[in-house]
Coordinates of C-alpha atoms in Angstrom, one line a residue:
M97 CA 0.0 0.0 0.0
F98 CA 1.2 3.5 -0.7
Q99 CA 1.9 5.6 2.4
P100 CA 2.1 9.4 1.9
S101 CA 5.1 11.3 3.0
G102 CA 4.8 12.9 6.4
I103 CA 2.6 10.1 7.8
G104 CA 4.0 7.4 9.9
G105 CA 7.5 9.0 10.6
L106 CA 10.4 10.9 9.0
R107 CA 13.0 9.6 6.7
K108 CA 16.8 9.7 7.7
R109 CA 19.1 11.6 5.3
T110 CA 22.2 9.5 5.8
V111 CA 23.8 10.5 2.6
I112 CA 24.4 14.2 3.7
T113 CA 25.8 13.1 7.1
D114 CA 28.4 10.9 5.4
E115 CA 29.4 13.7 3.1
I116 CA 30.0 16.1 6.1
S117 CA 32.0 13.5 7.9
S118 CA 34.3 12.8 5.0
T119 CA 34.8 16.6 4.4
S120 CA 35.9 17.1 8.1
T121 CA 38.3 14.2 7.9
F122 CA 39.9 15.6 4.7
Q123 CA 40.4 19.0 6.4
E124 CA 42.0 17.4 9.4
K125 CA 44.4 15.5 7.2
R126 CA 45.4 18.8 5.4
I127 CA 46.0 20.5 8.8
N128 CA 48.1 17.6 10.0
N129 CA 50.2 17.7 6.8
F130 CA 50.7 21.4 7.2
V131 CA 51.8 21.1 10.8
R132 CA 54.1 18.2 9.9
R133 CA 55.8 20.4 7.3
I134 CA 56.2 23.3 9.7
K135 CA 57.7 20.8 12.2
N136 CA 60.2 19.6 9.6
F137 CA 61.2 23.2 9.0
D138 CA 62.2 23.7 12.7
L139 CA 65.8 24.9 12.8
Y140 CA 65.9 24.8 16.6
T141 CA 65.9 21.1 17.5
K142 CA 65.0 20.3 21.1
T143 CA 66.6 17.8 23.5
E144 CA 64.8 15.8 26.1
S145 CA 65.1 17.2 29.5
V146 CA 66.7 14.0 30.8
A147 CA 69.6 14.5 28.3
V148 CA 70.3 18.0 29.5
Q149 CA 73.2 18.4 31.9
K150 CA 74.1 21.6 33.8
T151 CA 77.7 22.3 34.9
T152 CA 79.4 24.8 37.1
L153 CA 81.6 25.9 34.1
G154 CA 78.5 26.5 32.1
G155 CA 77.0 28.6 34.9
V156 CA 80.1 30.8 35.1
I157 CA 80.2 31.3 31.3
S158 CA 76.5 32.2 31.3
T159 CA 77.0 34.7 34.1
V160 CA 79.8 36.4 32.2
T161 CA 77.7 36.3 29.0
I162 CA 74.8 38.1 30.7
I163 CA 77.1 40.8 32.1
I164 CA 78.7 41.4 28.7
I165 CA 75.3 41.6 27.1
I166 CA 74.0 44.1 29.7
F167 CA 77.1 46.3 29.2
L168 CA 76.8 46.3 25.4
V169 CA 73.1 46.9 25.5
L170 CA 73.6 49.9 27.8
S171 CA 76.4 51.2 25.6
A172 CA 74.1 50.9 22.5
F173 CA 71.3 52.7 24.3
I174 CA 73.5 55.6 25.4
R175 CA 74.8 55.9 21.8
Y176 CA 71.2 55.9 20.6
I177 CA 70.1 58.7 22.8
T178 CA 73.3 60.8 22.3
V179 CA 73.2 63.5 19.7
Q180 CA 76.1 62.9 17.3
R181 CA 77.7 65.2 14.7
R182 CA 78.7 64.8 11.1
D183 CA 81.2 67.1 9.4
T184 CA 81.1 67.8 5.7
L185 CA 83.2 70.0 3.4
S186 CA 81.9 71.7 0.3
V187 CA 82.5 74.8 -1.9
D188 CA 81.0 77.9 -0.5
T189 CA 78.3 79.0 -2.9
Q190 CA 76.2 81.2 -0.6
V191 CA 76.2 84.9 -1.2
E192 CA 76.4 86.9 2.0
D193 CA 76.9 90.7 1.8
R194 CA 77.8 91.5 5.4
V195 CA 79.7 89.7 8.2
V196 CA 79.3 90.7 11.9
I197 CA 82.5 90.5 14.0
F198 CA 82.2 90.2 17.8
F199 CA 85.2 91.3 19.8
N200 CA 86.2 92.1 23.4
I201 CA 89.7 93.4 24.0
T202 CA 91.5 95.2 26.8
F203 CA 94.4 97.6 26.6
P204 CA 95.8 97.9 30.2
D205 CA 97.9 101.0 29.5
V206 CA 95.8 103.0 26.9
K207 CA 93.2 105.5 28.0
C208 CA 89.8 105.2 26.5
Y209 CA 90.0 108.6 24.7
D210 CA 93.1 107.4 22.9
L211 CA 91.6 104.1 21.8
H212 CA 89.7 103.8 18.5
V213 CA 88.9 101.0 16.0
D214 CA 88.9 101.3 12.2
S215 CA 88.0 98.8 9.6
V216 CA 89.3 98.6 6.0
D217 CA 88.6 96.0 3.3
A218 CA 89.9 95.2 -0.2
S219 CA 87.0 96.9 -1.9
G220 CA 88.1 100.3 -0.6
D221 CA 85.4 100.5 2.0
A222 CA 86.8 102.1 5.2
T223 CA 85.0 102.9 8.4
I224 CA 86.9 105.3 10.7
D225 CA 86.5 105.4 14.4
V226 CA 83.5 103.1 14.6
L227 CA 81.1 104.0 17.3
H228 CA 77.9 102.1 16.5
N229 CA 77.5 99.1 18.8
I230 CA 80.9 99.8 20.4
H231 CA 81.3 100.2 24.1
K232 CA 84.2 101.4 26.2
S233 CA 84.9 100.9 29.9
P234 CA 87.8 102.2 31.9
V235 CA 90.2 99.7 33.5
D236 CA 92.2 100.2 36.7
E237 CA 95.8 99.2 37.5
K238 CA 94.7 95.6 38.2
N239 CA 92.9 95.2 34.9
R240 CA 89.5 95.3 36.6
L241 CA 86.6 96.9 34.8
V242 CA 85.5 100.1 36.5
H243 CA 82.0 100.2 34.8
L244 CA 80.3 97.0 36.0
D245 CA 77.5 96.9 33.5
Y246 CA 77.6 93.5 31.8
K247 CA 74.3 93.7 29.9
H248 CA 76.1 93.7 26.6
K249 CA 78.9 91.4 27.3
T250 CA 76.7 88.5 28.5
K251 CA 75.2 88.3 25.0
L252 CA 78.4 88.9 23.1
G253 CA 78.4 86.5 20.2
T254 CA 75.2 84.7 21.2
Q255 CA 72.7 86.8 19.3
M256 CA 72.9 89.3 16.4
P257 CA 73.0 93.0 17.3
Q258 CA 70.5 95.5 16.0
L259 CA 72.1 96.2 12.7
K260 CA 69.5 98.8 11.7
Y261 CA 70.6 102.2 12.8
D262 CA 68.4 103.8 15.5
P263 CA 69.2 107.5 16.1
R264 CA 67.6 107.2 19.6
N265 CA 70.4 104.9 20.7
D266 CA 73.2 107.0 19.1
P267 CA 74.7 109.5 21.6
H268 CA 75.9 111.7 18.7
S269 CA 72.4 112.0 17.3
P270 CA 70.1 115.0 18.2
L271 CA 67.3 112.4 18.7
Y272 CA 69.2 110.5 21.3
C273 CA 67.5 110.1 24.7
G274 CA 69.9 108.9 27.4
S275 CA 68.8 107.0 30.4
C276 CA 68.2 108.8 33.7
Y277 CA 68.4 105.5 35.5
D278 CA 65.9 105.7 38.4
F279 CA 64.0 108.4 36.4
K280 CA 64.4 107.0 32.9
D281 CA 60.7 107.0 32.1
Q282 CA 60.3 110.7 33.0
Y283 CA 63.4 112.5 31.5
C284 CA 66.2 112.3 29.0
C285 CA 69.7 112.5 30.3
N286 CA 72.3 113.0 27.5
S287 CA 75.2 114.0 29.6
C288 CA 76.8 113.3 33.0
H289 CA 75.6 116.7 34.2
D290 CA 72.0 115.9 33.3
V291 CA 72.0 112.7 35.3
L292 CA 73.6 114.3 38.4
E293 CA 71.2 117.3 38.1
I294 CA 68.1 115.1 38.1
Y295 CA 69.2 113.3 41.2
K296 CA 70.0 116.6 42.9
R297 CA 66.5 118.0 42.0
K298 CA 64.8 114.8 43.3
G299 CA 66.8 114.8 46.5
K300 CA 68.1 111.4 45.9
E301 CA 71.7 110.2 46.1
P302 CA 73.1 109.4 42.6
P303 CA 75.0 106.2 41.8
R304 CA 78.8 106.5 41.5
K305 CA 80.1 108.0 38.4
E306 CA 81.7 104.7 37.3
D307 CA 78.3 103.2 37.0
I308 CA 76.8 106.1 34.9
E309 CA 77.4 105.5 31.2
Q310 CA 77.2 109.2 30.4
C311 CA 80.1 109.9 32.9
L312 CA 82.5 107.3 31.6
N313 CA 84.3 109.7 29.3
D314 CA 85.1 111.9 32.3
V315 CA 85.9 109.0 34.6
A316 CA 88.2 107.4 32.0
R317 CA 90.8 110.1 32.4
D318 CA 91.5 108.9 35.9
Y319 CA 92.2 105.3 34.9
P320 CA 95.2 103.9 32.9
G321 CA 93.5 101.3 30.8
C322 CA 90.4 100.7 28.6
N323 CA 88.3 97.8 27.6
M324 CA 86.5 97.9 24.3
Y325 CA 83.8 95.5 23.2
G326 CA 81.0 95.3 20.7
T327 CA 80.4 94.4 17.0
L328 CA 81.8 95.4 13.6
E329 CA 79.9 95.0 10.4
V330 CA 82.2 94.4 7.4
Q331 CA 81.8 93.1 3.8
K332 CA 82.6 89.5 3.0
V333 CA 85.9 90.4 1.4
N334 CA 89.4 90.4 2.6
G335 CA 90.3 93.2 4.9
N336 CA 91.3 94.2 8.5
F337 CA 90.2 96.0 11.6
H338 CA 92.7 97.6 13.8
F339 CA 93.5 99.6 16.9
A340 CA 96.1 102.2 16.2
P341 CA 97.2 105.6 17.6
G342 CA 96.7 109.0 15.8
R343 CA 93.9 110.5 13.8
S344 CA 93.0 108.4 10.8
F345 CA 91.4 109.3 7.4
S346 CA 91.0 107.8 3.9
Q347 CA 92.6 109.2 0.8
E348 CA 91.8 108.0 -2.7
R349 CA 94.7 107.6 -5.1
D350 CA 94.9 105.8 -8.5
T351 CA 91.4 104.2 -8.1
Y352 CA 92.5 102.8 -4.7
V353 CA 91.6 104.1 -1.2
H354 CA 94.5 104.5 1.2
H355 CA 93.9 104.4 4.9
I356 CA 96.3 106.7 6.7
H357 CA 97.1 107.4 10.3
E358 CA 98.7 110.6 11.5
F359 CA 101.1 109.5 14.1
N360 CA 104.0 111.3 15.9
P361 CA 106.7 108.9 16.9
I362 CA 107.6 111.2 19.8
L363 CA 104.3 110.3 21.4
V364 CA 104.8 106.6 21.1
G365 CA 104.6 106.2 24.9
R366 CA 101.0 107.1 24.9
F367 CA 100.0 104.0 23.1
N368 CA 101.2 100.8 24.8
S369 CA 99.9 98.0 22.5
T370 CA 100.0 95.3 25.2
H371 CA 96.5 93.8 25.1
I372 CA 94.3 91.0 26.1
V373 CA 91.8 89.5 23.6
H374 CA 89.0 88.2 25.8
A375 CA 86.8 87.1 22.9
L376 CA 86.8 87.3 19.1
S377 CA 84.4 85.6 16.7
F378 CA 83.1 86.1 13.2
G379 CA 79.3 85.6 13.3
L380 CA 77.4 83.8 16.0
R381 CA 79.2 81.4 18.3
I382 CA 78.2 77.7 18.0
P383 CA 79.0 74.7 20.3
P384 CA 81.2 72.6 17.9
V385 CA 83.6 75.4 17.2
T386 CA 86.6 76.5 19.3
Y387 CA 87.7 80.1 19.1
P388 CA 91.5 80.2 19.3
L389 CA 91.9 83.9 20.0
D390 CA 89.8 83.8 23.2
D391 CA 91.9 84.8 26.2
T392 CA 95.0 85.6 24.1
I393 CA 97.6 87.9 25.7
G394 CA 99.8 90.1 23.6
V395 CA 103.0 91.2 25.4
I396 CA 105.6 93.5 23.8
P397 CA 108.8 91.5 23.4
K398 CA 112.4 92.9 23.8
I399 CA 114.2 94.0 20.7
E400 CA 117.4 92.3 21.8
E401 CA 117.8 89.6 24.4
N402 CA 120.3 91.6 26.4
D403 CA 117.9 94.7 26.6
L404 CA 117.0 95.6 30.1
S405 CA 113.3 96.3 29.1
P406 CA 111.1 96.0 26.1
P407 CA 110.1 99.0 24.0
K408 CA 107.0 101.0 24.9
T409 CA 104.9 99.7 22.0
A410 CA 104.9 97.3 19.1
L411 CA 103.0 96.2 16.0
F412 CA 100.9 93.2 16.5
K413 CA 99.4 91.5 13.4
Y414 CA 97.0 88.5 13.6
F415 CA 96.6 86.9 10.2
I416 CA 93.2 85.2 10.3
K417 CA 91.9 82.5 7.9
V418 CA 88.1 82.6 8.0
V419 CA 86.0 79.6 6.9
P420 CA 82.2 79.9 6.4
T421 CA 80.4 77.4 8.6
T422 CA 76.8 76.0 8.7
Y423 CA 75.5 74.6 11.9
K424 CA 72.4 72.3 11.7
P425 CA 71.2 71.5 15.2
Y426 CA 69.2 68.3 15.9
S427 CA 66.3 70.1 17.5
I428 CA 63.3 70.6 15.2
F429 CA 62.7 74.0 16.9
S430 CA 66.1 75.4 16.1
R431 CA 67.1 77.0 12.8
N432 CA 70.3 76.5 10.9
V433 CA 73.0 78.9 11.9
Y434 CA 75.3 80.4 9.2
T435 CA 78.5 81.6 10.9
Y436 CA 82.3 81.4 10.6
Q437 CA 85.2 79.7 12.2
F438 CA 88.9 80.6 11.8
S439 CA 92.5 79.9 12.5
Y440 CA 95.3 82.4 12.9
T441 CA 99.0 83.1 12.9
K442 CA 100.6 85.9 14.9
H443 CA 103.4 88.3 14.0
V444 CA 104.9 90.8 16.5
M445 CA 107.4 93.6 15.6
P446 CA 108.7 95.8 18.5
F447 CA 108.8 99.5 17.8
D448 CA 112.3 100.7 17.2
I449 CA 112.4 104.3 15.9
S450 CA 116.1 104.1 15.1
K451 CA 115.7 101.2 12.6
T452 CA 112.3 101.5 10.9
V453 CA 109.3 103.7 10.7
M454 CA 106.1 101.8 11.3
L455 CA 102.7 102.3 12.9
P456 CA 102.3 100.6 16.2
G457 CA 99.0 99.0 17.1
V458 CA 97.0 95.8 16.9
F459 CA 95.8 94.6 13.5
F460 CA 93.5 91.7 12.7
V461 CA 93.9 90.9 9.0
F462 CA 91.2 88.5 7.8
N463 CA 90.9 86.5 4.6
F464 CA 87.8 84.5 3.7
E465 CA 88.3 81.0 2.3
P466 CA 86.1 79.6 -0.6
I467 CA 85.1 76.5 1.2
R468 CA 82.3 75.8 3.7
I469 CA 82.1 73.4 6.6
T470 CA 78.7 72.0 7.6
Y471 CA 78.1 70.5 11.1
T472 CA 75.0 68.3 11.1
E473 CA 73.7 66.9 14.4
Y474 CA 71.7 63.6 14.2
T475 CA 70.8 60.6 16.3
I476 CA 70.8 56.9 15.4
P477 CA 67.4 55.7 13.9
F478 CA 65.3 53.4 16.1
T479 CA 65.4 50.6 13.6
H480 CA 69.2 50.7 13.6
F481 CA 69.2 50.6 17.4
I482 CA 66.9 47.4 17.4
V483 CA 69.1 45.7 14.8
E484 CA 72.2 46.5 16.8
L485 CA 70.6 45.1 20.0
M486 CA 69.7 41.8 18.2
A487 CA 73.2 41.5 16.7
V488 CA 74.8 42.1 20.1
C489 CA 72.7 39.6 22.0
A490 CA 72.8 36.9 19.2
G491 CA 76.5 37.3 18.6
I492 CA 77.5 37.1 22.3
F493 CA 75.2 34.2 22.9
V494 CA 76.6 32.2 19.9
V495 CA 80.2 33.0 20.8
S496 CA 79.7 32.0 24.5
S497 CA 78.1 28.7 23.4
Y498 CA 81.2 27.9 21.4
V499 CA 83.5 28.9 24.3
D500 CA 81.4 26.7 26.6
A501 CA 81.7 23.7 24.3
L502 CA 85.4 24.2 23.8
L503 CA 86.1 24.5 27.5
E504 CA 83.9 21.5 28.3
L505 CA 85.7 19.4 25.8
T506 CA 89.1 20.5 27.2
V507 CA 88.0 19.6 30.8
K508 CA 86.8 16.2 29.7
K509 CA 90.1 15.3 27.9
F510 CA 92.1 16.6 30.9
S511 CA 90.0 14.4 33.3
K512 CA 90.6 11.3 31.2
K513 CA 94.3 11.8 31.1
Q514 CA 94.4 12.1 34.9
Q515 CA 92.4 8.8 35.2

């Protein structure tokens, strides 16, 4: 009899279940084959724990290995965090019109009113008795500064001066407004008398004259020496700047400008060229560069060895080779610094009026070189640091394993010979 579907029970679908079972078995076989292949590719074979033997010699070598690895890892880390410097040399192709020279020099036996600085270059540009950005301070018998205002010196060579001329800061300008110190916001004091008069009117005791900038010219007459510091702006061509006695002027002759000093040899004793160069730099100072003229002392030598004393003055010449320099700091917040470094040679000629006629003084003759040095600060990349760590650890570990095996073999052979 025919029995309709759905009446009297459900039929079992055994065919589909068998297909699923065979599929899962096939996948397990594939996974097992893949795992077996990976296992065959194992480069680091393992030994059963029962076959492993620990020795005192191996413990000593392991301890030494760990100490060496720690030391080398720390060294690599310190090198990674340390800013390093790379020096490169190239032809100077940058065009720079002006160069700022920072200087600080003391003449222990020259009064401030006799001390002047002139600059002359190969193009014929001459600046006589430079006053802009130049400061003078009297010096006593012990070479101590009388005017104790260091607001300019503390920044000497660390930042560029105000190159734009401001008549309000020029004592020779009619627009100049000098400071009245305690009353500087109320009045203008352009002379020593003005400062003292303001304090007298206000009934307040004035500071000592040595601390009043307007009184320095009057005070300087009572002190033997003078300190001059400040900046000079020159063209980027060969030239010189010098400190020499006498009135100076320029005279053009045959398309060339001659720089002349009027100097009476009879008055040679008024200009003792003994000096101390406290600081001298071309452009801003940067950390990688040393400045060889800093703290240089120029002493007048004797003309003859058997002379009782040296002459009263001499001609000092410093021949300076200036090299343009670029400093690229590592910090992303710092800009590149374009400055200069230099080397020098020195020539001294004592003044002897009976043998030669010359102009005594201190001359700094500079020549610019056509090359440029670039200092670039950098740190080791992090990826290089990781690679170095892996190389150190792996290399020390492998070498120590060879050393351990060699020493273990030596100990075994030595033990057998004793038996």
